[in-house]
Tab-separated table of C-alpha atoms in Angstrom:
chain	number	residue	atom	x	y	z
P	1	MET	CA	-18.254	18.196	2.917
P	2	ALA	CA	-16.809	18.747	6.401
P	3	ALA	CA	-13.047	18.893	6.900
P	4	ILE	CA	-11.623	16.924	9.821
P	5	ASP	CA	-8.344	17.686	11.567
P	6	PRO	CA	-6.258	14.446	11.329
P	7	ALA	CA	-4.731	15.267	14.741
P	8	SER	CA	-8.107	15.846	16.470
P	9	ASP	CA	-10.172	13.585	18.704
P	10	HIS	CA	-12.758	13.040	15.952
P	11	PRO	CA	-13.701	9.327	15.554
P	12	LEU	CA	-12.389	9.285	11.987
P	13	ALA	CA	-9.057	10.796	13.048
P	14	ARG	CA	-8.769	8.292	15.896
P	15	ALA	CA	-9.446	5.434	13.459
P	16	VAL	CA	-6.329	6.210	11.426
P	17	PRO	CA	-3.448	3.904	12.491
P	18	ALA	CA	-0.858	5.925	14.419
P	19	GLU	CA	1.989	5.217	12.006
P	20	LEU	CA	-0.125	6.473	9.080
P	21	GLN	CA	-1.263	9.734	10.684
P	22	PRO	CA	1.793	11.745	9.538
P	23	ARG	CA	0.890	10.878	5.934
P	24	ILE	CA	-2.703	12.196	6.086
P	25	ARG	CA	-2.934	15.443	4.139
P	26	SER	CA	-6.734	15.826	4.115
P	27	LEU	CA	-9.666	14.032	5.751
P	28	ARG	CA	-13.276	14.923	4.913
P	29	GLN	CA	-16.753	13.446	5.336
P	30	ALA	CA	-19.751	14.287	3.122
P	31	GLU	CA	-23.363	14.443	4.291
P	32	ASP	CA	-24.070	11.077	2.665
P	33	GLY	CA	-21.394	9.423	4.828
P	34	THR	CA	-18.677	9.237	2.170
P	35	VAL	CA	-15.193	9.774	3.614
P	36	THR	CA	-12.375	11.072	1.438
P	37	ALA	CA	-8.754	10.855	2.562
P	38	ILE	CA	-5.774	12.314	0.705
P	39	VAL	CA	-2.580	10.532	1.683
P	40	ASP	CA	1.087	11.296	1.021
P	41	ALA	CA	2.603	8.159	-0.532
P	42	ALA	CA	5.900	9.791	-1.520
P	43	GLY	CA	8.877	7.459	-1.236
P	44	MET	CA	6.743	4.301	-1.289
P	45	ASP	CA	6.788	1.653	-3.981
P	46	ARG	CA	3.549	0.482	-5.575
P	47	GLY	CA	3.153	-2.534	-3.284
P	48	ALA	CA	3.633	-0.553	-0.073
P	49	ALA	CA	1.298	2.198	-1.280
P	50	GLY	CA	-1.388	-0.373	-2.094
P	51	LYS	CA	-1.153	-1.890	1.390
P	52	LEU	CA	-1.362	1.572	2.949
P	53	GLN	CA	-4.514	2.312	0.968
P	54	GLU	CA	-6.108	-0.996	1.943
P	55	ARG	CA	-5.348	-0.549	5.657
P	56	LEU	CA	-6.727	2.975	5.689
P	57	GLU	CA	-9.888	2.022	3.821
P	58	GLN	CA	-10.582	-0.801	6.289
P	59	ALA	CA	-9.894	1.393	9.337
P	60	LEU	CA	-12.146	4.234	8.178
P	61	ALA	CA	-14.920	1.954	6.940
P	62	ALA	CA	-15.235	0.490	10.443
P	63	VAL	CA	-16.257	3.861	11.929
P	64	PRO	CA	-20.041	4.112	12.547
P	65	GLY	CA	-21.809	6.355	10.057
P	66	VAL	CA	-19.314	5.835	7.223
P	67	ALA	CA	-21.067	4.785	4.028
P	68	ALA	CA	-18.065	4.676	1.679
P	69	VAL	CA	-14.354	5.421	1.739
P	70	ARG	CA	-12.250	6.980	-0.989
P	71	VAL	CA	-8.483	7.147	-0.550
P	72	ALA	CA	-6.403	9.272	-2.930
P	73	LEU	CA	-2.658	8.680	-2.915
P	74	MET	CA	-0.291	11.554	-3.662
P	75	ALA	CA	3.161	10.605	-4.839
P	76	ASP	CA	4.734	13.861	-5.921
P	77	LYS	CA	8.173	13.010	-7.217
P	78	VAL	CA	10.927	14.612	-5.177
P	79	GLU	CA	14.298	15.118	-6.830
P	80	ARG	CA	16.464	13.309	-4.311
P	81	ARG	CA	20.229	13.614	-4.564
P	82	ILE	CA	22.334	10.865	-3.027
P	83	ILE	CA	25.733	11.978	-1.755
P	84	ALA	CA	28.115	9.203	-0.719
P	85	VAL	CA	30.599	10.140	2.013
P	86	GLY	CA	33.589	7.829	1.822
P	87	SER	CA	37.172	7.371	2.942
P	88	GLY	CA	40.006	5.059	2.036
P	89	LYS	CA	40.689	4.083	5.645
P	90	GLY	CA	38.980	4.169	9.016
P	91	GLY	CA	39.489	6.688	11.779
P	92	VAL	CA	39.607	9.804	9.594
P	93	GLY	CA	36.351	11.349	10.889
P	94	LYS	CA	34.046	10.412	8.011
P	95	SER	CA	30.998	9.751	10.208
P	96	THR	CA	31.481	12.951	12.198
P	97	LEU	CA	31.708	14.903	8.957
P	98	THR	CA	28.536	13.235	7.623
P	99	ALA	CA	26.509	14.105	10.725
P	100	ASN	CA	27.680	17.718	10.745
P	101	LEU	CA	27.158	18.156	7.002
P	102	ALA	CA	23.594	16.894	7.486
P	103	VAL	CA	22.912	19.403	10.255
P	104	ALA	CA	24.470	22.305	8.350
P	105	LEU	CA	22.630	21.502	5.107
P	106	ALA	CA	19.334	21.266	7.031
P	107	GLN	CA	20.036	24.643	8.633
P	108	GLY	CA	20.474	25.948	5.103
P	109	GLY	CA	16.907	24.978	4.239
P	110	LEU	CA	17.314	21.553	2.643
P	111	LYS	CA	15.375	18.461	3.725
P	112	VAL	CA	18.137	16.031	4.641
P	113	GLY	CA	18.309	12.328	5.408
P	114	VAL	CA	21.232	10.220	6.643
P	115	VAL	CA	21.839	6.542	5.905
P	116	ASP	CA	24.447	4.994	8.202
P	117	ALA	CA	25.793	2.361	5.810
P	118	ASP	CA	28.847	1.647	7.937
P	119	ILE	CA	27.408	-1.800	8.621
P	120	TYR	CA	30.145	-3.012	10.952
P	121	GLY	CA	30.700	0.231	12.877
P	122	PRO	CA	27.491	2.312	12.912
P	123	SER	CA	27.894	5.565	14.814
P	124	GLN	CA	25.185	7.913	13.523
P	125	PRO	CA	22.707	7.052	16.332
P	126	THR	CA	25.282	8.404	18.805
P	127	LEU	CA	26.315	11.382	16.691
P	128	LEU	CA	22.711	12.416	15.978
P	129	HIS	CA	21.432	11.760	19.514
P	130	ALA	CA	19.117	8.896	18.515
P	131	GLU	CA	20.524	5.961	20.485
P	132	GLY	CA	17.896	3.391	21.402
P	133	VAL	CA	15.332	4.790	18.943
P	134	LYS	CA	13.977	2.045	16.687
P	135	PRO	CA	12.485	2.722	13.244
P	136	THR	CA	8.953	1.569	12.472
P	137	ALA	CA	7.842	-0.127	9.272
P	138	THR	CA	4.836	0.159	7.009
P	139	GLY	CA	4.435	-3.232	5.412
P	140	GLN	CA	7.930	-4.189	4.274
P	141	GLN	CA	9.174	-0.597	4.094
P	142	LEU	CA	11.132	1.077	6.882
P	143	ASN	CA	10.185	4.535	8.129
P	144	PRO	CA	13.247	6.676	8.952
P	145	VAL	CA	13.681	7.932	12.493
P	146	GLU	CA	12.937	11.636	12.937
P	147	CYS	CA	15.965	13.218	14.627
P	148	ALA	CA	16.596	16.661	15.998
P	149	TRP	CA	17.573	19.482	13.660
P	150	GLY	CA	14.910	18.387	11.139
P	151	LEU	CA	16.843	15.297	10.042
P	152	ARG	CA	15.702	11.796	9.121
P	153	MET	CA	18.043	8.886	9.732
P	154	LEU	CA	18.388	5.127	9.411
P	155	SER	CA	21.302	3.127	10.767
P	156	MET	CA	22.255	-0.474	11.174
P	157	GLY	CA	22.843	0.516	14.772
P	158	GLN	CA	19.074	0.898	15.164
P	159	LEU	CA	18.319	-2.557	13.792
P	160	VAL	CA	20.563	-4.714	16.002
P	161	GLU	CA	21.167	-4.975	19.725
P	162	PRO	CA	23.756	-2.496	21.086
P	163	GLY	CA	27.232	-4.014	21.251
P	164	ARG	CA	26.307	-7.009	19.123
P	165	ALA	CA	28.852	-7.965	16.460
P	166	ILE	CA	27.548	-8.076	12.890
P	167	ALA	CA	29.130	-10.968	10.990
P	168	TRP	CA	27.503	-10.756	7.583
P	169	ARG	CA	28.604	-11.778	4.127
P	170	GLY	CA	28.175	-9.674	1.000
P	171	PRO	CA	24.538	-10.477	0.054
P	172	MET	CA	23.279	-9.804	3.596
P	173	VAL	CA	25.147	-6.497	3.674
P	174	GLY	CA	23.642	-5.550	0.311
P	175	ASN	CA	20.123	-6.371	1.479
P	176	ALA	CA	20.546	-4.289	4.640
P	177	LEU	CA	21.734	-1.336	2.586
P	178	ALA	CA	18.832	-1.719	0.147
P	179	GLN	CA	16.305	-1.719	3.003
P	180	MET	CA	17.643	1.575	4.289
P	181	MET	CA	17.983	3.193	0.873
P	182	ASP	CA	14.448	2.137	-0.173
P	183	ALA	CA	12.849	3.423	3.039
P	184	ALA	CA	10.003	5.956	3.080
P	185	TRP	CA	12.181	9.067	2.778
P	186	GLY	CA	9.231	11.208	1.722
P	187	ASP	CA	10.221	14.729	0.667
P	188	THR	CA	13.906	14.298	1.560
P	189	GLN	CA	15.989	16.251	-0.962
P	190	VAL	CA	19.525	15.223	-0.039
P	191	LEU	CA	20.409	11.770	1.266
P	192	LEU	CA	23.884	11.562	2.790
P	193	VAL	CA	25.232	8.005	2.908
P	194	ASP	CA	27.927	7.361	5.512
P	195	LEU	CA	29.890	4.527	3.901
P	196	PRO	CA	32.291	2.167	5.653
P	197	PRO	CA	35.980	2.775	4.961
P	198	GLY	CA	37.579	1.145	1.953
P	199	THR	CA	36.175	-0.139	-1.322
P	200	GLY	CA	34.213	-3.261	-0.401
P	201	ASP	CA	30.741	-4.800	-0.703
P	202	VAL	CA	28.765	-1.787	0.537
P	203	GLN	CA	30.477	0.574	-1.879
P	204	LEU	CA	29.936	-1.778	-4.815
P	205	THR	CA	26.250	-2.258	-3.948
P	206	MET	CA	25.809	1.492	-3.646
P	207	LEU	CA	27.386	2.115	-7.043
P	208	GLN	CA	25.491	-0.659	-8.814
P	209	ARG	CA	22.010	-0.157	-7.348
P	210	PHE	CA	21.836	3.430	-6.079
P	211	LYS	CA	23.994	5.568	-8.337
P	212	PRO	CA	25.003	8.579	-6.197
P	213	ALA	CA	24.818	12.092	-7.587
P	214	GLY	CA	28.227	12.742	-6.085
P	215	ALA	CA	30.850	11.599	-3.594
P	216	VAL	CA	32.658	13.413	-0.784
P	217	ILE	CA	36.000	11.878	0.199
P	218	VAL	CA	37.439	12.463	3.686
P	219	SER	CA	41.120	12.156	4.595
P	220	THR	CA	43.636	13.336	7.147
P	221	PRO	CA	46.609	15.276	5.757
P	222	GLN	CA	49.127	12.443	6.215
P	223	ASP	CA	50.534	10.643	3.176
P	224	LEU	CA	49.252	7.132	4.011
P	225	ALA	CA	45.671	8.344	4.483
P	226	LEU	CA	45.851	10.290	1.236
P	227	ILE	CA	46.998	7.210	-0.682
P	228	ASP	CA	43.940	5.323	0.586
P	229	ALA	CA	41.671	8.304	-0.095
P	230	THR	CA	42.931	8.398	-3.684
P	231	ARG	CA	41.900	4.747	-4.110
P	232	ALA	CA	38.400	5.517	-2.820
P	233	LEU	CA	38.181	8.513	-5.128
P	234	ASP	CA	39.277	6.395	-8.091
P	235	LEU	CA	36.522	3.840	-7.365
P	236	PHE	CA	33.824	6.492	-7.672
P	237	ARG	CA	35.397	8.053	-10.740
P	238	THR	CA	35.641	4.666	-12.465
P	239	ALA	CA	31.941	4.122	-11.781
P	240	GLY	CA	31.088	7.488	-13.323
P	241	VAL	CA	30.153	9.183	-10.022
P	242	PRO	CA	31.183	12.856	-9.907
P	243	ILE	CA	33.480	13.864	-7.050
P	244	ALA	CA	31.819	16.667	-5.102
P	245	GLY	CA	35.047	17.286	-3.251
P	246	LEU	CA	37.777	16.277	-0.869
P	247	VAL	CA	37.788	17.245	2.836
P	248	GLU	CA	40.891	17.451	5.027
P	249	ASN	CA	40.109	16.453	8.608
P	250	MET	CA	42.255	16.748	11.771
P	251	ALA	CA	44.156	19.651	10.223
P	252	GLY	CA	45.752	21.740	12.954
P	253	TYR	CA	45.597	21.399	16.747
P	254	ALA	CA	45.340	24.508	18.933
P	255	CYS	CA	46.914	23.979	22.358
P	256	PRO	CA	44.240	24.765	24.989
P	257	HIS	CA	46.918	26.272	27.284
P	258	CYS	CA	49.065	28.464	25.048
P	259	GLY	CA	46.942	28.694	21.907
P	260	GLU	CA	49.819	27.654	19.626
P	261	VAL	CA	48.682	25.669	16.569
P	262	SER	CA	50.586	22.504	15.654
P	263	ASP	CA	50.022	19.968	12.879
P	264	PRO	CA	50.505	16.426	14.248
P	265	PHE	CA	49.149	14.888	11.032
P	266	GLY	CA	50.573	17.505	8.684
P	267	ARG	CA	48.604	20.144	6.823
P	268	GLY	CA	47.570	20.847	3.258
P	269	GLY	CA	48.025	17.323	1.939
P	270	ALA	CA	44.363	16.824	1.000
P	271	GLU	CA	44.181	20.245	-0.646
P	272	ALA	CA	47.291	19.483	-2.706
P	273	THR	CA	45.886	16.071	-3.671
P	274	ALA	CA	42.606	17.669	-4.750
P	275	ALA	CA	44.495	20.075	-6.988
P	276	GLU	CA	46.625	17.272	-8.411
P	277	LEU	CA	43.553	15.142	-9.202
P	278	ASP	CA	41.502	18.121	-10.418
P	279	VAL	CA	38.655	17.719	-7.922
P	280	PRO	CA	37.120	20.401	-5.670
P	281	PHE	CA	38.630	20.984	-2.235
P	282	LEU	CA	35.717	21.546	0.154
P	283	GLY	CA	37.709	22.645	3.178
P	284	ARG	CA	39.428	21.466	6.344
P	285	VAL	CA	38.301	20.636	9.879
P	286	PRO	CA	40.657	21.172	12.856
P	287	LEU	CA	41.711	18.516	15.346
P	288	ALA	CA	39.801	19.763	18.386
P	289	MET	CA	38.752	18.243	21.696
P	290	ALA	CA	35.518	20.250	21.477
P	291	ILE	CA	34.483	18.357	18.335
P	292	ARG	CA	35.158	15.004	19.977
P	293	ALA	CA	33.311	15.892	23.183
P	294	ALA	CA	30.281	17.338	21.381
P	295	SER	CA	30.092	14.364	19.021
P	296	ASP	CA	30.206	11.845	21.875
P	297	ALA	CA	27.340	13.767	23.514
P	298	GLY	CA	25.189	13.655	20.361
P	299	GLN	CA	25.456	17.414	19.846
P	300	PRO	CA	27.038	18.056	16.418
P	301	PRO	CA	29.191	21.223	16.471
P	302	ALA	CA	27.417	22.372	13.284
P	303	ALA	CA	24.307	22.854	15.424
P	304	MET	CA	26.140	25.295	17.691
P	305	ALA	CA	27.942	28.616	17.347
P	306	GLY	CA	31.713	28.561	17.385
P	307	ALA	CA	34.793	28.028	15.236
P	308	GLU	CA	34.350	24.259	15.061
P	309	GLY	CA	30.800	24.607	13.791
P	310	ASP	CA	31.915	27.268	11.328
P	311	ALA	CA	34.345	24.796	9.730
P	312	PHE	CA	31.548	22.328	9.029
P	313	ARG	CA	29.176	25.058	7.853
P	314	ALA	CA	31.735	26.319	5.342
P	315	ILE	CA	32.164	22.832	3.884
P	316	ALA	CA	28.377	22.339	3.745
P	317	ALA	CA	27.969	25.670	1.942
P	318	ARG	CA	30.467	24.581	-0.731
P	319	LEU	CA	28.710	21.232	-1.085
P	320	ALA	CA	25.332	22.980	-1.402
P	321	GLY	CA	26.820	25.164	-4.118
P	322	TRP	CA	28.086	22.080	-5.923
P	323	LEU	CA	24.611	20.511	-5.731
P	324	LYS	CA	23.113	23.574	-7.327
P	325	GLY	CA	25.561	23.232	-10.188
């Protein structure tokens, strides 16, 4: 039985639909004309896997010289951990933290995916340098977009026209979230979910249908933000979701001229709250123009050397340790 490179110019390789080629693990043809294909169906439900098999069988059977087609589906179960990244209020840097955690965890050897569940304010396509990239679908199942740094990502921002307002009620929001969560994530090990601020429909759908393995709560050091963060934390605790930790963002501003560090939003509030509530404190991220500029350019600081990237890498290392138990 002759092995065929799925990426070659062989007629059988060319017959495989382009969107299915990444799933081909082995393609062989016997002397009697029988073709055997081994396909990765990880992350697909039974209906989607059946449609994949049917499409591939039809495509290969149409190649001259093929007498029979056998398609074997592999669906090795991957232990996927869902980590919800939430905040009690907007504007605390939750999305920036999510993107940088994803990059840092991937650099640490994990296979990481990002779901941008901030339905009304999606920002991950900008943060992860994937603006204008649309996901494909296999049957009714979405295929995540392959980003730089080895990441996979799906965002509401990829499914609607740029700048278009999304005026959806609860059920529509829940369905959009389910489509992204049930996508073909393949061998993704950690799925970071960037939630909208607050404790609304998206959070409730996430808790009811996709029980996270843990939650990371982001806050600035100021008292009002910490009150809201405590509410978000309480929602997850009430639902039985472990708190992986609290992160203090915008903690300390170094003047670019004199180097003096000031604390316009205060400092230490999130760490004190974590101690008071008996949850892990994962670390703090400074208020820095470099983080803002890099994020706007789709270049997460965690992907680069420097103090700003080090802050995110330290938090990711503590989260990775928490995941390992």
